[in-house]
PDB file of C-alpha atoms in Angstrom:
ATOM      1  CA  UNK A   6      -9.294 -20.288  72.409  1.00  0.00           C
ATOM      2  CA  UNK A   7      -9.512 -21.508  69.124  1.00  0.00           C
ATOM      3  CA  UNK A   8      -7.851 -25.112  70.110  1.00  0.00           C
ATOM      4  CA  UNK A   9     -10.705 -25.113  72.852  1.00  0.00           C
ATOM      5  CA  UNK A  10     -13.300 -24.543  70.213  1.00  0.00           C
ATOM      6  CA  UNK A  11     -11.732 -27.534  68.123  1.00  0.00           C
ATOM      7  CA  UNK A  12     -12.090 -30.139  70.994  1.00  0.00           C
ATOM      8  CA  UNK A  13     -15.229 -28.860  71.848  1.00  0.00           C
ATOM      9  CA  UNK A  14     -16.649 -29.246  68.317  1.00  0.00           C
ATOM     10  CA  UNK A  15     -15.174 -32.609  67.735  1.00  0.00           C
ATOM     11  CA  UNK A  16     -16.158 -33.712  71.423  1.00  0.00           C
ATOM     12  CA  UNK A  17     -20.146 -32.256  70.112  1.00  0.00           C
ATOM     13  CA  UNK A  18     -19.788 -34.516  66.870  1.00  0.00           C
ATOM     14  CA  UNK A  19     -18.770 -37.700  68.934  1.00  0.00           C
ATOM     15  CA  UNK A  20     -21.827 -37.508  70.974  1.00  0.00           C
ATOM     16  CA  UNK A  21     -24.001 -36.890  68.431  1.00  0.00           C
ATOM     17  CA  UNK A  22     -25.761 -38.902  66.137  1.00  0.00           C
ATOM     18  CA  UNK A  23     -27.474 -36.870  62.663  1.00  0.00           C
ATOM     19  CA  UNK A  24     -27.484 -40.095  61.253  1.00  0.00           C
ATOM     20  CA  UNK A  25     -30.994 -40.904  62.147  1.00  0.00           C
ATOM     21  CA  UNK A  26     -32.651 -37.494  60.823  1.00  0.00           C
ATOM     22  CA  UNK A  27     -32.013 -38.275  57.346  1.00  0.00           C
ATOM     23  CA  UNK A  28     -34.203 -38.957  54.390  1.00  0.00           C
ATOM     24  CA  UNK A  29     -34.969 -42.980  54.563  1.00  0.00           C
ATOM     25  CA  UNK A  30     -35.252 -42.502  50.553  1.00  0.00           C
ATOM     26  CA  UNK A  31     -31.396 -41.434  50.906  1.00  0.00           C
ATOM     27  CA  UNK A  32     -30.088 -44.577  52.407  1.00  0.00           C
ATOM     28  CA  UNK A  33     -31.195 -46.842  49.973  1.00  0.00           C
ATOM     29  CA  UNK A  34     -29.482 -47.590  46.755  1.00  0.00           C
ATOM     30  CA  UNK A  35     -30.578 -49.737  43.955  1.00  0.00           C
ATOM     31  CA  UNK A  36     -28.117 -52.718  42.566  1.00  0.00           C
ATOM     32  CA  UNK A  37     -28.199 -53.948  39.087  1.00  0.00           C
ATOM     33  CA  UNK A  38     -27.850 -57.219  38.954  1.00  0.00           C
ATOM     34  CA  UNK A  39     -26.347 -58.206  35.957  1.00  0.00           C
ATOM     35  CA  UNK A  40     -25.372 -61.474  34.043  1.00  0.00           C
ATOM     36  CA  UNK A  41     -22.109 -61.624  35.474  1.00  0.00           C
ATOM     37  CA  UNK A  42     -23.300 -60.896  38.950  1.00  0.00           C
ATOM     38  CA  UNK A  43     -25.943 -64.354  38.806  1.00  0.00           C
ATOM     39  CA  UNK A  44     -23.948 -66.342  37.107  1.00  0.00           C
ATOM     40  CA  UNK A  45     -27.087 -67.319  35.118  1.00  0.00           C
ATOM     41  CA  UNK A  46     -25.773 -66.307  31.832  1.00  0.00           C
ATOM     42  CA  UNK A  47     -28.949 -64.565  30.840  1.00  0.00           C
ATOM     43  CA  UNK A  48     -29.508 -60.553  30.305  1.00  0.00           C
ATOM     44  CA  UNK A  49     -31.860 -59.276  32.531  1.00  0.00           C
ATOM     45  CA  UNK A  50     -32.010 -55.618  34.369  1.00  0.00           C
ATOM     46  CA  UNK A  51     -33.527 -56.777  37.600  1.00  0.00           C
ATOM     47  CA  UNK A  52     -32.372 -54.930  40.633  1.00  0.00           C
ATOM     48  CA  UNK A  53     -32.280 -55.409  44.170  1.00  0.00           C
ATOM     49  CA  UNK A  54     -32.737 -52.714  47.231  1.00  0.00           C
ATOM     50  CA  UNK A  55     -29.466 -52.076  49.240  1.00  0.00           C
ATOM     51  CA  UNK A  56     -29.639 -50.113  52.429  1.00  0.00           C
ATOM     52  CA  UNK A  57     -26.767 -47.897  54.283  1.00  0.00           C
ATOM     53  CA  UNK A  58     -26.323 -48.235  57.565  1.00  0.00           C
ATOM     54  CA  UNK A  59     -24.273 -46.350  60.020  1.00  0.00           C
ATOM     55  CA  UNK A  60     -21.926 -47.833  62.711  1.00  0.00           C
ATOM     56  CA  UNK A  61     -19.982 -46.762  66.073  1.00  0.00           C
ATOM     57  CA  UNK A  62     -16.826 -48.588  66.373  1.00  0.00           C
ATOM     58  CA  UNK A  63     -16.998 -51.854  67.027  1.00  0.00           C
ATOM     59  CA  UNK A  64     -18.045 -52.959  63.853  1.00  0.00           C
ATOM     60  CA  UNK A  65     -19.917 -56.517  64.122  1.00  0.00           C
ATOM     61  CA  UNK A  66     -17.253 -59.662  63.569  1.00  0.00           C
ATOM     62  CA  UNK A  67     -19.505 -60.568  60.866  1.00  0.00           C
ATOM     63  CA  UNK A  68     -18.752 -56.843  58.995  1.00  0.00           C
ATOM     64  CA  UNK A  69     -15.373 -56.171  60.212  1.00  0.00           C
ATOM     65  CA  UNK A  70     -13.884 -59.248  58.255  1.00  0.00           C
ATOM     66  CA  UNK A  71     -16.128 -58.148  55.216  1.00  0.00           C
ATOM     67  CA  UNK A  72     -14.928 -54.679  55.387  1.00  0.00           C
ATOM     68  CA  UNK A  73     -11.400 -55.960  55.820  1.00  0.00           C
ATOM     69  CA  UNK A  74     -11.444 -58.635  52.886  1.00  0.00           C
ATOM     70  CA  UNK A  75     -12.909 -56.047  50.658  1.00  0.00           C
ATOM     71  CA  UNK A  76      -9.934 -53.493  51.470  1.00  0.00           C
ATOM     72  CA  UNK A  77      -7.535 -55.796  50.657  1.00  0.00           C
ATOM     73  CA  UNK A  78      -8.845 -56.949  47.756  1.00  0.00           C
ATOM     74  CA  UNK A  79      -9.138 -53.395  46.127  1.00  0.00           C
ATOM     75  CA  UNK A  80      -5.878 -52.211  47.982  1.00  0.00           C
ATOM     76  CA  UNK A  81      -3.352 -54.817  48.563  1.00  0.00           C
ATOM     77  CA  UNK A  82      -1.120 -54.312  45.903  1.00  0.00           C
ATOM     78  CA  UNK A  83      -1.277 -50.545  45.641  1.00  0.00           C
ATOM     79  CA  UNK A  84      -0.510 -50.631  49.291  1.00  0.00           C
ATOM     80  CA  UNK A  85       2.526 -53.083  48.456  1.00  0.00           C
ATOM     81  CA  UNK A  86       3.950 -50.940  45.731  1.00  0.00           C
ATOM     82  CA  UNK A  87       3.890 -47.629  48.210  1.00  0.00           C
ATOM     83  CA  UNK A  88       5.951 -46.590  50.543  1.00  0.00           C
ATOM     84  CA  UNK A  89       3.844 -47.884  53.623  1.00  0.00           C
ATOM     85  CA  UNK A  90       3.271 -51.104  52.961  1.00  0.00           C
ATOM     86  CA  UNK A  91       0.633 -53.499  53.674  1.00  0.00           C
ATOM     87  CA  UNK A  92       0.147 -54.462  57.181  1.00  0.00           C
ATOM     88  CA  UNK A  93      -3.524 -55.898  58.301  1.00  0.00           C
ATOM     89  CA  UNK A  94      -2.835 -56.042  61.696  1.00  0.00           C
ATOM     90  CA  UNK A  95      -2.241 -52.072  61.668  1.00  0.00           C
ATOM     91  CA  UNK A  96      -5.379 -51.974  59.159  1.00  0.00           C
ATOM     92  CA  UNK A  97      -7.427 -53.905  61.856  1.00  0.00           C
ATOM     93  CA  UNK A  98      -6.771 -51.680  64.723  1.00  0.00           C
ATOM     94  CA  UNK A  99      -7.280 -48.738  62.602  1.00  0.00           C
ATOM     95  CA  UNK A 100     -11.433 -50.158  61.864  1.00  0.00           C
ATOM     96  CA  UNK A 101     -11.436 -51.017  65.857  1.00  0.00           C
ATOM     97  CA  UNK A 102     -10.271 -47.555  66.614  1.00  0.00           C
ATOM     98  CA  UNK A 103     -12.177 -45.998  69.878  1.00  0.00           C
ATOM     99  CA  UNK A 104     -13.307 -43.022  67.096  1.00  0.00           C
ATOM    100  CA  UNK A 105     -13.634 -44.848  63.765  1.00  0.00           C
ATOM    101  CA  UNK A 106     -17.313 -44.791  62.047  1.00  0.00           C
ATOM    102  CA  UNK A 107     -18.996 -45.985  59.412  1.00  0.00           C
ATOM    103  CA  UNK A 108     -21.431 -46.187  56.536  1.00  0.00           C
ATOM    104  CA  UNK A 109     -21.791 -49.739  55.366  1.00  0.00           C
ATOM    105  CA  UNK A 110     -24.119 -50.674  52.151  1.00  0.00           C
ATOM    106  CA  UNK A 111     -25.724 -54.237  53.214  1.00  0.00           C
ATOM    107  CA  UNK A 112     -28.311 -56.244  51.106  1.00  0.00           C
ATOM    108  CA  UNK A 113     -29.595 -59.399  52.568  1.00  0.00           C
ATOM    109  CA  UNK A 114     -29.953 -60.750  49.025  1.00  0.00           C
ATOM    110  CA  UNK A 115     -28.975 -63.754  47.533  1.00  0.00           C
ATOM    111  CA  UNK A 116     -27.748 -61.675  44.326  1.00  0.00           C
ATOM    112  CA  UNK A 117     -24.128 -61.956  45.283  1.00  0.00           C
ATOM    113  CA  UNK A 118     -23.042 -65.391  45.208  1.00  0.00           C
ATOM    114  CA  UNK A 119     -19.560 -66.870  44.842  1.00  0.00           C
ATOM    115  CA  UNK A 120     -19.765 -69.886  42.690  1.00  0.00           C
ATOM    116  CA  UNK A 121     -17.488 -73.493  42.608  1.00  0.00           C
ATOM    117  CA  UNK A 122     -17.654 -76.188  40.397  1.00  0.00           C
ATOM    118  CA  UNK A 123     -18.884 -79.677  40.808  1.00  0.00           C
ATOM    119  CA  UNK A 124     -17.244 -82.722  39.649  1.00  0.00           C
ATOM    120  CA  UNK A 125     -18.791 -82.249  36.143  1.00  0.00           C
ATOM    121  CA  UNK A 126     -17.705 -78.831  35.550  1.00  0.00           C
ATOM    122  CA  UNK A 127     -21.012 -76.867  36.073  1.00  0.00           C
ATOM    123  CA  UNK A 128     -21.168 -73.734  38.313  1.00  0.00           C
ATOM    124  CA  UNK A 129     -23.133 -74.268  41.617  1.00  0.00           C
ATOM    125  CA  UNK A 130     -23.695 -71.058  43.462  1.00  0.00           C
ATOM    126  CA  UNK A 131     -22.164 -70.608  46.882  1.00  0.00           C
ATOM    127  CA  UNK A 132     -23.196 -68.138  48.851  1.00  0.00           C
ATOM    128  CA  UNK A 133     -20.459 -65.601  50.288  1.00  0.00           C
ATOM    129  CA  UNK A 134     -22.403 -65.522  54.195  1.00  0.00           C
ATOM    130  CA  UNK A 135     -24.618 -67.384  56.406  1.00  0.00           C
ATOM    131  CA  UNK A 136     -28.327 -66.726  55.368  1.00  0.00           C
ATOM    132  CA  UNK A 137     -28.507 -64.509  58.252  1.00  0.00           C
ATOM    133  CA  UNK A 138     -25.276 -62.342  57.525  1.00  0.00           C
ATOM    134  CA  UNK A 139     -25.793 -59.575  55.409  1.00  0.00           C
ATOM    135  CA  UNK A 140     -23.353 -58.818  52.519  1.00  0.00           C
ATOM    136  CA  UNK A 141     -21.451 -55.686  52.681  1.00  0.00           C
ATOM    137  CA  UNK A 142     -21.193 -54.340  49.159  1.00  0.00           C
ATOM    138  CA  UNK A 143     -19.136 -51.313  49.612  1.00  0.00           C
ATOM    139  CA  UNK A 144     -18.094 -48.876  53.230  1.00  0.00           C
ATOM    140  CA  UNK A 145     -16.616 -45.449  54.287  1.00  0.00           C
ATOM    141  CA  UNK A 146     -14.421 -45.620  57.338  1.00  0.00           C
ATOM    142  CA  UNK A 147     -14.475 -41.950  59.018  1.00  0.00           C
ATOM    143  CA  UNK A 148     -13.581 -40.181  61.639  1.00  0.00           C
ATOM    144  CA  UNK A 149     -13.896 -36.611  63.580  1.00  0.00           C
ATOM    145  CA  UNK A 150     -10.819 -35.060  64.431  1.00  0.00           C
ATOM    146  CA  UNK A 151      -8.356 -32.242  63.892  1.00  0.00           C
ATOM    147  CA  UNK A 152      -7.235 -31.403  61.034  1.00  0.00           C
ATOM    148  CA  UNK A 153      -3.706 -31.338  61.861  1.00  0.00           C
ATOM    149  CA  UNK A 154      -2.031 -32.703  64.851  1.00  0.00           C
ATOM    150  CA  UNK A 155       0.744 -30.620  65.791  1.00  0.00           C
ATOM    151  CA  UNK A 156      -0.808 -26.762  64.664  1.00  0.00           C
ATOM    152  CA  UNK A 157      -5.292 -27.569  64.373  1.00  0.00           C
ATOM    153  CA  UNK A 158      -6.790 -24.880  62.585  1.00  0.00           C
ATOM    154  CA  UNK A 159      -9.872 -26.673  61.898  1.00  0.00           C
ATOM    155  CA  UNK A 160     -12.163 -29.521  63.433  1.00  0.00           C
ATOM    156  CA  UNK A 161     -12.888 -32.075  60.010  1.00  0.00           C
ATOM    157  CA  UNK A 162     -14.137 -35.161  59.269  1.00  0.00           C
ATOM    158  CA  UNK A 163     -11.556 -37.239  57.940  1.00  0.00           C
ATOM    159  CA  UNK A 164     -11.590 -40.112  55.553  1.00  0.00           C
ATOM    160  CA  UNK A 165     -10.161 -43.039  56.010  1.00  0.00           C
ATOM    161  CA  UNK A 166     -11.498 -45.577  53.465  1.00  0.00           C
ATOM    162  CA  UNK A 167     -13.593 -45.651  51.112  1.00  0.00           C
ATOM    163  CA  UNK A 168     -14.299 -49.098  49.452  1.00  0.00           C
ATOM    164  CA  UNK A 169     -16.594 -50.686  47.468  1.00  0.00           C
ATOM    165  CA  UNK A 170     -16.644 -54.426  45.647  1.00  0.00           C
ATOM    166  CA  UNK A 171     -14.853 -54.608  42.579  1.00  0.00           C
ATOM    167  CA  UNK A 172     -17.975 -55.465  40.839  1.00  0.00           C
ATOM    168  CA  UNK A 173     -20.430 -53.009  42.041  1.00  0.00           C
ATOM    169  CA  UNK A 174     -18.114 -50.040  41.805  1.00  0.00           C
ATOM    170  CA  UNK A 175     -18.904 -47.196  38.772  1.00  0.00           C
ATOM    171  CA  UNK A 176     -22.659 -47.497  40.142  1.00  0.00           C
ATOM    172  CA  UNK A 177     -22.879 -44.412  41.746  1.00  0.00           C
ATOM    173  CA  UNK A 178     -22.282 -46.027  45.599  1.00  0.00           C
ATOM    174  CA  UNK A 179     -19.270 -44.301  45.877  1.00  0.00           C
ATOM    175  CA  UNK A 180     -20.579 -41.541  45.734  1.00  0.00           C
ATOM    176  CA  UNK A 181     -23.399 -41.807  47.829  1.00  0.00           C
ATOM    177  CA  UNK A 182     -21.251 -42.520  50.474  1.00  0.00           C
ATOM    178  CA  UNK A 183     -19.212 -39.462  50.288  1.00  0.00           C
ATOM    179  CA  UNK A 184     -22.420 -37.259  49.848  1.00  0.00           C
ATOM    180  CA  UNK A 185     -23.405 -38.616  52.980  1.00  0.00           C
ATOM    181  CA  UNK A 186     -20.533 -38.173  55.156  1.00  0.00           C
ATOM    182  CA  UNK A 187     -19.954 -34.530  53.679  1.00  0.00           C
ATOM    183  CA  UNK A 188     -23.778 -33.943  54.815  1.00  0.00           C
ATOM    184  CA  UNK A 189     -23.125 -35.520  58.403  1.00  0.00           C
ATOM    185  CA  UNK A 190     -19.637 -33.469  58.679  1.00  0.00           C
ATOM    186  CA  UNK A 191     -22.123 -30.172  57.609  1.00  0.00           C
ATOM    187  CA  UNK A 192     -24.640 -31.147  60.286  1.00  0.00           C
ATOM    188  CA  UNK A 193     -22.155 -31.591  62.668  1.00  0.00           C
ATOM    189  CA  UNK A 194     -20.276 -28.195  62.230  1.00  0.00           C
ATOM    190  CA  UNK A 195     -17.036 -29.833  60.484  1.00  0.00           C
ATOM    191  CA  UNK A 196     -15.083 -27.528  58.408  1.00  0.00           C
ATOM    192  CA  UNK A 197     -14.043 -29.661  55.849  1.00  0.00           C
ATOM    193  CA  UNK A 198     -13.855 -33.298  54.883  1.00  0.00           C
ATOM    194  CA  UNK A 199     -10.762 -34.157  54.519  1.00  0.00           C
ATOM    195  CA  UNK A 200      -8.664 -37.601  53.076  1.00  0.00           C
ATOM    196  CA  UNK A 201      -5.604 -39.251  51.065  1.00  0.00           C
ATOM    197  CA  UNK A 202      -4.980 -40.666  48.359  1.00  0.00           C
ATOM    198  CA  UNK A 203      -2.290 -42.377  46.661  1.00  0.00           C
ATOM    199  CA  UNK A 204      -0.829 -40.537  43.565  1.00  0.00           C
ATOM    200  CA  UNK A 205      -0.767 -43.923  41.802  1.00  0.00           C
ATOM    201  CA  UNK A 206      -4.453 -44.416  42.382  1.00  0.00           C
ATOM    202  CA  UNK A 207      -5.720 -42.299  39.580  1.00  0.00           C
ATOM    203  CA  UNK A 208      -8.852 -43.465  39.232  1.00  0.00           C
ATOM    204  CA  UNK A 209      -9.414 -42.647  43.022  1.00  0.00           C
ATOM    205  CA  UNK A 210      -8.281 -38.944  42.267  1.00  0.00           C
ATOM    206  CA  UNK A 211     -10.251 -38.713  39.434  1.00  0.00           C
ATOM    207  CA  UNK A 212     -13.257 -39.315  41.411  1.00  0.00           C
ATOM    208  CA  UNK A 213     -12.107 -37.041  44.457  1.00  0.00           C
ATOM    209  CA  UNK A 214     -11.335 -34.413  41.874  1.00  0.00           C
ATOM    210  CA  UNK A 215     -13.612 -34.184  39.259  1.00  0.00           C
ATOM    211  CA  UNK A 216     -16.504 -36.336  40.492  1.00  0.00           C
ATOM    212  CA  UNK A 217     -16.653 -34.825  44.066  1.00  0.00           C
ATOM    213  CA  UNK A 218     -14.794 -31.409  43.336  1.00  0.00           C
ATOM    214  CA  UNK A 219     -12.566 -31.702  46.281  1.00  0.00           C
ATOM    215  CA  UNK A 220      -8.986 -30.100  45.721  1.00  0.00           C
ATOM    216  CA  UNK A 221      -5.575 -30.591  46.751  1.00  0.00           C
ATOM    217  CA  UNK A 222      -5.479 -29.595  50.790  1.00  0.00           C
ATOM    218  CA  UNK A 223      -2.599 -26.795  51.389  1.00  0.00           C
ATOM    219  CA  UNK A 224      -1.099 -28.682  53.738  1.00  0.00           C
ATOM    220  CA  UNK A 225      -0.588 -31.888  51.291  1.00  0.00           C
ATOM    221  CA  UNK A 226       3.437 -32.932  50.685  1.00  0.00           C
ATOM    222  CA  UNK A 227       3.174 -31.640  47.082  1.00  0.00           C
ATOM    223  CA  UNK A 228       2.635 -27.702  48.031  1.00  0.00           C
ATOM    224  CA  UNK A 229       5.908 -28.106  50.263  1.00  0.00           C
ATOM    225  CA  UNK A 230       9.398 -27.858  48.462  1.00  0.00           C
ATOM    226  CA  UNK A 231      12.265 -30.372  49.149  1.00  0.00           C
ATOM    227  CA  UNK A 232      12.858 -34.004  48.382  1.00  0.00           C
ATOM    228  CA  UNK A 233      11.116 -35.941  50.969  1.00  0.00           C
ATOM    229  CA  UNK A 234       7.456 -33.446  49.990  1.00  0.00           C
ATOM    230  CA  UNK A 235       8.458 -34.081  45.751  1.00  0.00           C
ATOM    231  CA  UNK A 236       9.165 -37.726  45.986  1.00  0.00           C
ATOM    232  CA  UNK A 237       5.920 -38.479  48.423  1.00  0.00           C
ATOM    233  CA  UNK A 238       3.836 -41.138  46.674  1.00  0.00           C
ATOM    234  CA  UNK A 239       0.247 -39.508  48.086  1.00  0.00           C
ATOM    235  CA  UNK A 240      -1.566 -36.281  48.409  1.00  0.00           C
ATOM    236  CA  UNK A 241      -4.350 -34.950  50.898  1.00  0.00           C
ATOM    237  CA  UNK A 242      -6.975 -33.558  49.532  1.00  0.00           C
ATOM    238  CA  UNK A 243     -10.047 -31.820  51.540  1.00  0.00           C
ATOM    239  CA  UNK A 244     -13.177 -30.180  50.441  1.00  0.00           C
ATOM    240  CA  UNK A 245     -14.451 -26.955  52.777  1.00  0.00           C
ATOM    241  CA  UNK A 246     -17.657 -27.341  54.060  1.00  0.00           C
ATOM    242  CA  UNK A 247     -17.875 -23.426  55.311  1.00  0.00           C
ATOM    243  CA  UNK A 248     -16.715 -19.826  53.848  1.00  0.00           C
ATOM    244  CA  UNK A 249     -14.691 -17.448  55.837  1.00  0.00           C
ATOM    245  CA  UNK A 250     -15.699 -13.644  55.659  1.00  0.00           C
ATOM    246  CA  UNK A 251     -15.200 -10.594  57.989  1.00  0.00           C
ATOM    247  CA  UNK A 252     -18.394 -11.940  59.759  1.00  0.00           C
ATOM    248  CA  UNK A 253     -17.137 -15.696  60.628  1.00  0.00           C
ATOM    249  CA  UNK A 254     -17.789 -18.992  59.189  1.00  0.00           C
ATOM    250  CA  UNK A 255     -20.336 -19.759  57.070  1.00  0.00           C
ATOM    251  CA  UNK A 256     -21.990 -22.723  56.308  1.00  0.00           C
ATOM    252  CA  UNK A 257     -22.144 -23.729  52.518  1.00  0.00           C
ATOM    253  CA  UNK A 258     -25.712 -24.722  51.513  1.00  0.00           C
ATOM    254  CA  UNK A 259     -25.327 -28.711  50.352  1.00  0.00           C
ATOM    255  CA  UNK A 260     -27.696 -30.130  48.228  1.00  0.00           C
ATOM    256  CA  UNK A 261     -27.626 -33.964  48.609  1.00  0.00           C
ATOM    257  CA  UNK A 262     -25.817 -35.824  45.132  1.00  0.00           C
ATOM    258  CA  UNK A 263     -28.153 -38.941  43.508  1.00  0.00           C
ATOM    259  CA  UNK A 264     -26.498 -41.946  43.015  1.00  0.00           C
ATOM    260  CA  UNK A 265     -26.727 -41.512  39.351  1.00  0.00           C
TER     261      UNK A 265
END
């Protein structure tokens, strides 16, 4: 019964799309644009309006490689140094996956520029996309599924990535993105969000921990004894999205988190 209720749930969430019913205000962040973002060497605060969008595997070509240049950029060598390696191919078919969704900041501005050198020396700007491609500043790859495969207890929205530019990161995008898939999970009767993380990341657990207050899921390596669970170089961590009482589950009230 309960393993029925868990495909049934996660079947519901598929099919449904909450996306659409939320606050326009809460899909749109605001960008500094700094000195070191223009190139133009001068100080100025301007900003520039990014929105969030959300996306139904297949990704557009355009996104996909932006979403998969931007992974390997913040990821490549952490994901060298573990235990898993780094294989793009497997990475790929993981952002194609029939159930993989995502939240994608875009800005159609010219704010983000590459820049190359002419033959004198000086910077000319070079822009990253076609006019007509947006720029992907920073995604959350999710899914809905069980949260274990072999004994489900629960049906959770789990995270798969969560990465933003090197240079726009510490702005708060993070986590707006993670405020928004906890709200979607909520909406769509997930128990928990759920993710990993390597232990070597610290600044990623940081964030998880003390930033989003999730905690260290029970059924993470670490809470297991023996020497495969102590020598594991990651940990799952989850944060419920429901209380259980006598009476059933309960939804927690969420109050959406500003990007500040």
């Amino acid at each position: 019964m309960k393993l029925q209720h868990i495909k049934q749930a996660i079947s519901d969430a598929k099919n449904q799309n909450h996306f659409t019913s939320l606050p326009p205000s809460f899909l749109k962040v605001d960008i500094p644009i700094s000195a070191s973002n223009t190139k133009s060497g001068q100080d100025d605060n301007n900003s520039i309006t990014a929105r969030i969008e959300h996306f139904s595997t297949p990704l557009p070509p355009t996104l996909l490689y932006q979403c998969l240049r931007i992974f390997e950029e913040n990821m490549g060598d952490l994901y060298r140094q573990s235990s898993w390696g780094l294989d793009m191919k497997e990475k790929r078919k993981e952002f194609v996956h029939d159930d993989a969704r995502f939240l994608v900041i875009l800005t159609e501005e010219n704010a983000f520029n590459r820049t190359k050198s002419d033959v004198n020396g000086s910077e000319i700007s070079q822009s990253t996309n076609a006019k007509s491609e947006p720029t992907v500043l920073g995604f959350v790859h999710y899914r809905f599924e069980p949260d274990d495969e072999d004994d489900p207890i629960a049906p959770v929205s789990y995270v798969y990535e969560l990465q933003i530019q090197a240079m726009q990161q510490k702005s708060g995008l993070g986590k707006r993105l993670m405020s928004i898939v906890e709200l979607l999970a909520l909406k769509c009767r997930m128990e928990k969000v759920m993710l990993t993380v390597f232990k070597m990341n610290t600044k990623a657990l940081g964030f998880y921990l003390h930033k989003m207050n999730y905690e260290v899921d029970e059924c993470s390596p670490s809470n297991f004894q023996g020497e495969e669970n102590e020598n594991c170089d990651y940990e799952i961590l989850s944060k419920s999205l429901v209380v259980r009482s006598n009476w059933g589950l309960h939804a927690i009230m969420f109050v959406p988190s500003s990007c500040n």
